[in-house]
Short mmCIF file of C-alpha atoms in Angstrom, two decimals:
data_model
loop_
_atom_site.label_atom_id
_atom_site.label_comp_id
_atom_site.label_asym_id
_atom_site.label_seq_id
_atom_site.Cartn_x
_atom_site.Cartn_y
_atom_site.Cartn_z
CA MET B 1 -6.46 14.16 -8.35
CA LYS B 2 -9.22 11.59 -8.79
CA ILE B 3 -10.08 9.13 -6.05
CA TRP B 4 -12.36 6.11 -5.83
CA LEU B 5 -15.21 6.53 -3.39
CA ASP B 6 -17.98 3.97 -2.96
CA GLY B 7 -18.25 2.69 -6.48
CA GLY B 8 -16.60 5.15 -8.82
CA LEU B 9 -14.00 7.80 -9.53
CA GLN B 10 -14.62 11.29 -8.18
CA ASP B 11 -12.69 14.55 -8.26
CA ILE B 12 -10.85 15.15 -5.02
CA ASP B 13 -12.52 18.56 -4.62
CA SER B 14 -16.03 17.11 -4.75
CA ALA B 15 -15.56 13.69 -3.08
CA ARG B 16 -17.17 13.61 0.35
CA VAL B 17 -17.32 11.10 3.19
CA SER B 18 -20.02 11.58 5.82
CA VAL B 19 -19.07 13.29 9.06
CA LEU B 20 -20.81 10.33 10.73
CA ASP B 21 -18.56 7.74 9.09
CA HIS B 22 -17.33 5.36 11.80
CA GLY B 23 -13.80 5.63 10.46
CA LEU B 24 -13.87 9.32 11.36
CA THR B 25 -15.80 9.24 14.62
CA VAL B 26 -14.16 6.26 16.33
CA GLY B 27 -11.37 5.05 14.02
CA ASP B 28 -13.38 1.99 12.99
CA GLY B 29 -11.59 1.10 9.78
CA VAL B 30 -8.66 -0.67 8.17
CA PHE B 31 -6.27 0.41 5.47
CA GLU B 32 -3.36 -0.55 3.27
CA THR B 33 -0.58 1.50 1.72
CA ALA B 34 1.07 0.06 -1.36
CA LYS B 35 3.82 1.41 -3.57
CA THR B 36 3.17 1.99 -7.25
CA VAL B 37 5.99 1.95 -9.79
CA ASP B 38 5.35 3.39 -13.25
CA GLY B 39 1.63 2.85 -12.91
CA ARG B 40 1.72 -0.62 -11.38
CA PRO B 41 1.12 -1.44 -7.70
CA PHE B 42 3.68 -3.59 -5.91
CA ALA B 43 2.62 -6.73 -4.00
CA LEU B 44 -1.06 -5.84 -4.37
CA THR B 45 -2.27 -9.40 -3.75
CA ARG B 46 -0.47 -9.52 -0.40
CA HIS B 47 -1.87 -6.11 0.53
CA LEU B 48 -5.42 -7.13 -0.32
CA ASP B 49 -5.07 -10.37 1.64
CA ARG B 50 -3.99 -8.36 4.68
CA LEU B 51 -6.79 -5.84 4.15
CA ALA B 52 -9.27 -8.72 4.32
CA ARG B 53 -7.59 -10.18 7.42
CA SER B 54 -7.68 -6.81 9.17
CA ALA B 55 -11.34 -6.33 8.25
CA ARG B 56 -12.22 -9.76 9.65
CA GLY B 57 -10.25 -9.01 12.81
CA LEU B 58 -12.23 -5.80 13.28
CA GLY B 59 -15.53 -7.53 12.53
CA LEU B 60 -16.15 -5.52 9.38
CA PRO B 61 -18.01 -7.06 6.41
CA GLU B 62 -15.70 -8.94 4.08
CA PRO B 63 -14.41 -6.47 1.48
CA ASP B 64 -15.09 -7.21 -2.19
CA LEU B 65 -11.49 -7.62 -3.28
CA ASP B 66 -12.44 -7.64 -6.96
CA GLU B 67 -13.96 -4.21 -6.49
CA VAL B 68 -10.89 -3.05 -4.60
CA ARG B 69 -8.69 -4.22 -7.47
CA ARG B 70 -10.87 -2.35 -9.97
CA ALA B 71 -10.71 0.73 -7.79
CA CYS B 72 -6.91 0.54 -7.55
CA ALA B 73 -6.56 0.09 -11.31
CA ALA B 74 -8.88 3.03 -12.03
CA VAL B 75 -7.12 5.35 -9.58
CA VAL B 76 -3.65 4.43 -10.83
CA GLU B 77 -4.72 4.99 -14.44
CA ALA B 78 -6.34 8.33 -13.60
CA ASN B 79 -3.32 9.64 -11.68
CA PRO B 80 -0.13 8.78 -13.58
CA VAL B 81 2.98 9.11 -11.41
CA ALA B 82 6.41 7.47 -11.58
CA LEU B 83 6.43 6.51 -7.90
CA GLY B 84 3.24 6.61 -5.88
CA ARG B 85 1.61 5.92 -2.52
CA LEU B 86 -1.59 3.97 -3.09
CA ARG B 87 -3.89 4.20 -0.07
CA ILE B 88 -6.87 1.85 0.38
CA THR B 89 -9.21 2.75 3.25
CA TYR B 90 -12.17 0.59 4.30
CA THR B 91 -14.33 1.73 7.21
CA GLY B 92 -17.46 0.82 9.14
CA GLY B 93 -19.42 3.43 7.18
CA VAL B 94 -22.12 5.81 8.38
CA SER B 95 -23.02 4.90 11.96
CA PRO B 96 -24.61 6.35 15.09
CA LEU B 97 -22.48 8.53 17.34
CA GLY B 98 -20.74 6.05 19.62
CA SER B 99 -19.15 2.65 19.19
CA ASP B 100 -22.12 0.79 17.69
CA ARG B 101 -22.02 0.33 13.92
CA GLY B 102 -24.87 1.37 11.67
CA ASP B 103 -26.50 -0.59 8.86
CA HIS B 104 -25.48 1.61 5.92
CA GLY B 105 -22.58 -0.64 4.96
CA PRO B 106 -18.85 0.06 4.73
CA THR B 107 -17.07 2.92 3.01
CA LEU B 108 -14.27 2.27 0.49
CA VAL B 109 -11.82 4.98 -0.52
CA VAL B 110 -8.80 4.50 -2.78
CA ALA B 111 -6.41 7.38 -3.42
CA LEU B 112 -2.96 7.83 -4.94
CA GLY B 113 -0.33 10.44 -4.18
CA GLU B 114 3.06 10.99 -5.75
CA THR B 115 6.08 10.28 -3.58
CA ALA B 116 9.87 10.29 -3.82
CA ARG B 117 12.38 7.51 -3.27
CA ARG B 118 13.53 7.38 0.31
CA ALA B 119 17.12 8.10 1.38
CA ASP B 120 19.41 5.09 1.74
CA SER B 121 19.72 5.67 5.50
CA THR B 122 17.81 7.46 8.22
CA ALA B 123 17.75 8.36 11.92
CA THR B 124 15.36 6.85 14.47
CA ILE B 125 14.45 7.31 18.11
CA THR B 126 12.93 5.07 20.75
CA VAL B 127 9.84 6.22 22.63
CA PRO B 128 8.61 5.51 26.17
CA TRP B 129 5.21 4.21 25.04
CA THR B 130 4.64 0.53 24.33
CA ARG B 131 2.84 -1.69 21.87
CA ASN B 132 0.29 -3.98 23.51
CA GLU B 133 1.05 -7.44 22.14
CA ARG B 134 -2.23 -8.74 23.63
CA GLY B 135 -4.59 -5.97 22.52
CA ALA B 136 -7.77 -6.40 20.49
CA LEU B 137 -6.17 -4.62 17.51
CA THR B 138 -2.79 -6.32 17.67
CA GLY B 139 -1.65 -7.38 14.21
CA LEU B 140 -4.43 -5.44 12.45
CA LYS B 141 -3.69 -2.45 10.22
CA THR B 142 -6.42 -0.13 11.44
CA THR B 143 -7.15 3.55 11.08
CA SER B 144 -6.75 3.93 14.86
CA TYR B 145 -3.36 5.52 14.29
CA ALA B 146 -3.21 8.37 16.79
CA GLU B 147 -0.44 6.88 18.92
CA ASN B 148 1.68 6.60 15.78
CA VAL B 149 0.99 10.24 14.98
CA VAL B 150 2.19 11.27 18.46
CA ALA B 151 5.31 9.10 18.31
CA LEU B 152 6.23 10.18 14.78
CA ALA B 153 5.86 13.84 15.73
CA ARG B 154 8.36 13.26 18.54
CA ALA B 155 10.73 11.60 16.08
CA HIS B 156 10.51 14.55 13.68
CA HIS B 157 11.13 16.97 16.56
CA GLN B 158 14.37 15.08 17.28
CA GLY B 159 15.54 15.05 13.67
CA ALA B 160 14.48 11.46 12.93
CA THR B 161 12.01 9.90 10.49
CA GLU B 162 10.83 6.99 12.63
CA ALA B 163 10.07 6.09 16.24
CA LEU B 164 10.60 2.57 17.55
CA PHE B 165 8.43 0.86 20.17
CA ALA B 166 9.03 -1.90 22.67
CA ASN B 167 6.09 -4.06 23.73
CA THR B 168 4.72 -4.38 27.26
CA VAL B 169 7.40 -6.91 28.29
CA GLY B 170 10.31 -4.81 27.04
CA GLN B 171 10.95 -6.57 23.73
CA LEU B 172 11.72 -4.71 20.53
CA CYS B 173 8.54 -4.52 18.47
CA GLU B 174 8.23 -2.13 15.50
CA GLY B 175 8.14 1.45 14.28
CA THR B 176 5.13 3.69 13.74
CA GLY B 177 4.86 2.51 10.16
CA SER B 178 7.75 0.12 9.69
CA ASN B 179 9.28 -3.14 10.82
CA VAL B 180 12.76 -3.23 12.29
CA PHE B 181 15.64 -5.61 11.62
CA VAL B 182 18.98 -5.93 13.40
CA VAL B 183 22.22 -7.60 12.35
CA LEU B 184 24.04 -9.59 15.06
CA ASP B 185 27.28 -11.40 14.18
CA GLY B 186 26.40 -11.31 10.50
CA GLU B 187 22.87 -12.71 10.93
CA ILE B 188 19.65 -10.77 10.33
CA HIS B 189 16.98 -10.85 13.03
CA THR B 190 13.52 -9.27 13.31
CA PRO B 191 10.87 -9.47 16.05
CA PRO B 192 8.23 -12.19 15.53
CA VAL B 193 4.63 -11.16 14.99
CA VAL B 194 3.78 -12.42 18.49
CA SER B 195 5.77 -9.43 19.76
CA GLY B 196 2.80 -7.31 18.67
CA CYS B 197 4.29 -5.96 15.45
CA LEU B 198 2.34 -5.72 12.22
CA ALA B 199 3.06 -8.52 9.76
CA GLY B 200 4.53 -6.12 7.21
CA ILE B 201 4.42 -6.99 3.52
CA THR B 202 8.01 -5.87 2.93
CA ARG B 203 9.02 -7.55 6.19
CA ALA B 204 7.70 -10.89 4.96
CA LEU B 205 9.49 -10.57 1.63
CA VAL B 206 12.78 -9.65 3.31
CA VAL B 207 12.51 -12.64 5.65
CA GLU B 208 11.78 -14.89 2.67
CA TRP B 209 14.47 -13.46 0.40
CA THR B 210 17.32 -13.02 2.91
CA GLY B 211 16.75 -15.86 5.39
CA ALA B 212 16.30 -13.43 8.28
CA ARG B 213 15.35 -15.06 11.59
CA GLU B 214 12.33 -14.13 13.70
CA THR B 215 13.75 -13.70 17.19
CA ASP B 216 12.56 -12.33 20.52
CA LEU B 217 14.83 -9.33 21.04
CA PRO B 218 15.16 -7.00 24.03
CA LEU B 219 14.82 -3.30 23.24
CA ASP B 220 18.45 -2.73 24.22
CA VAL B 221 19.56 -4.82 21.24
CA LEU B 222 19.49 -1.45 19.49
CA ASP B 223 22.48 -0.45 21.65
CA ARG B 224 24.67 -3.29 20.40
CA ALA B 225 23.43 -4.39 16.98
CA ASP B 226 26.10 -4.24 14.28
CA GLU B 227 23.58 -2.91 11.77
CA ILE B 228 19.93 -1.85 11.90
CA PHE B 229 17.47 -1.37 9.09
CA LEU B 230 13.79 -0.64 8.57
CA THR B 231 11.31 -2.06 6.08
CA SER B 232 7.99 -0.78 4.81
CA SER B 233 6.12 -0.43 1.55
CA LEU B 234 7.61 2.98 0.83
CA ARG B 235 10.96 2.59 2.57
CA ASP B 236 11.64 -0.82 0.99
CA VAL B 237 14.86 -1.62 2.92
CA GLN B 238 16.36 1.44 4.60
CA SER B 239 19.50 1.52 6.70
CA VAL B 240 19.54 3.23 10.11
CA HIS B 241 22.52 5.45 10.89
CA ARG B 242 21.33 6.73 14.27
CA VAL B 243 19.17 5.45 17.12
CA ASP B 244 18.68 8.08 19.82
CA ALA B 245 22.25 9.19 20.65
CA ARG B 246 23.92 6.11 19.19
CA GLU B 247 25.63 6.71 15.85
CA LEU B 248 26.07 3.84 13.41
CA SER B 249 27.74 3.83 10.01
CA ALA B 250 26.66 6.73 7.81
CA THR B 251 26.33 4.30 4.92
CA PRO B 252 24.54 0.95 4.88
CA GLY B 253 26.61 -1.85 6.39
CA PRO B 254 27.52 -4.89 4.30
CA VAL B 255 24.62 -7.08 5.41
CA THR B 256 22.09 -4.29 5.03
CA ALA B 257 23.52 -3.30 1.66
CA LYS B 258 23.13 -6.88 0.45
CA ALA B 259 19.53 -7.00 1.71
CA MET B 260 18.85 -3.76 -0.16
CA ARG B 261 20.29 -5.19 -3.38
CA VAL B 262 18.38 -8.45 -3.04
CA PHE B 263 15.11 -6.63 -2.42
CA ASP B 264 15.61 -4.27 -5.35
CA GLU B 265 16.42 -7.16 -7.69
CA ARG B 266 13.65 -9.50 -6.58
CA SER B 267 10.97 -6.83 -6.41
CA GLY B 268 12.01 -5.54 -9.82
CA ASP B 269 11.62 -9.02 -11.30
CA ASP B 270 8.10 -9.55 -9.91
CA LEU B 271 5.71 -6.72 -9.01
CA ASP B 272 3.23 -9.10 -7.35
CA PRO B 273 5.38 -11.62 -5.46
#
């Protein structure tokens, strides 16, 4: 595997990031994960726009998006895969031990790994921890991901692939790496970004392409929703057949199935919507 690190391609075995990089020591960094299909990234412009927004929100220097595009193109060309996970990481760079940033400038890493198409449906759990809809990092896609690691490990222990969070006022928020949608009386709803959820790229496209409504939803909507599905860059639209002990249809319901078809068709027609 070849990755892009600070200006050029390097072999994965020789590429090195400093042990004093602020992304490592204090999680001071932002990232994006995009899907690649037959050597082309999906929705890259939207991902780069969000990378820049997250960097600004964290107070990092504005990333050179032209360089990031060049890095993505070089990495994708150097690592041909049918379906890939393109990871862009942008950190505070080499810094003193502690929260203060140094003056060495940011670190940019772009890597690509092969992946497989997700299953049409999956199981989820809810967790007792909450998203803070008023936190300093709310709405930013940062490398401070440890709470997601803990929640996802619990999900895997219970035979699920995703864990769902409420926010501090008990509203449904998001998953560890996904947005959540529910179907009520034939209409699609998803929590608004003010709930504390990340403004997902796939989420935005599904809202645009299906007419889904952004609605404040209590966490217990998961107990009564007719259908539930998740969205993310690698899940696309994925039906949920279990939430905790509640079993739903083993196959995608009619509204979810239509959303899946619409997303597949529209995303296939335009790889940079």
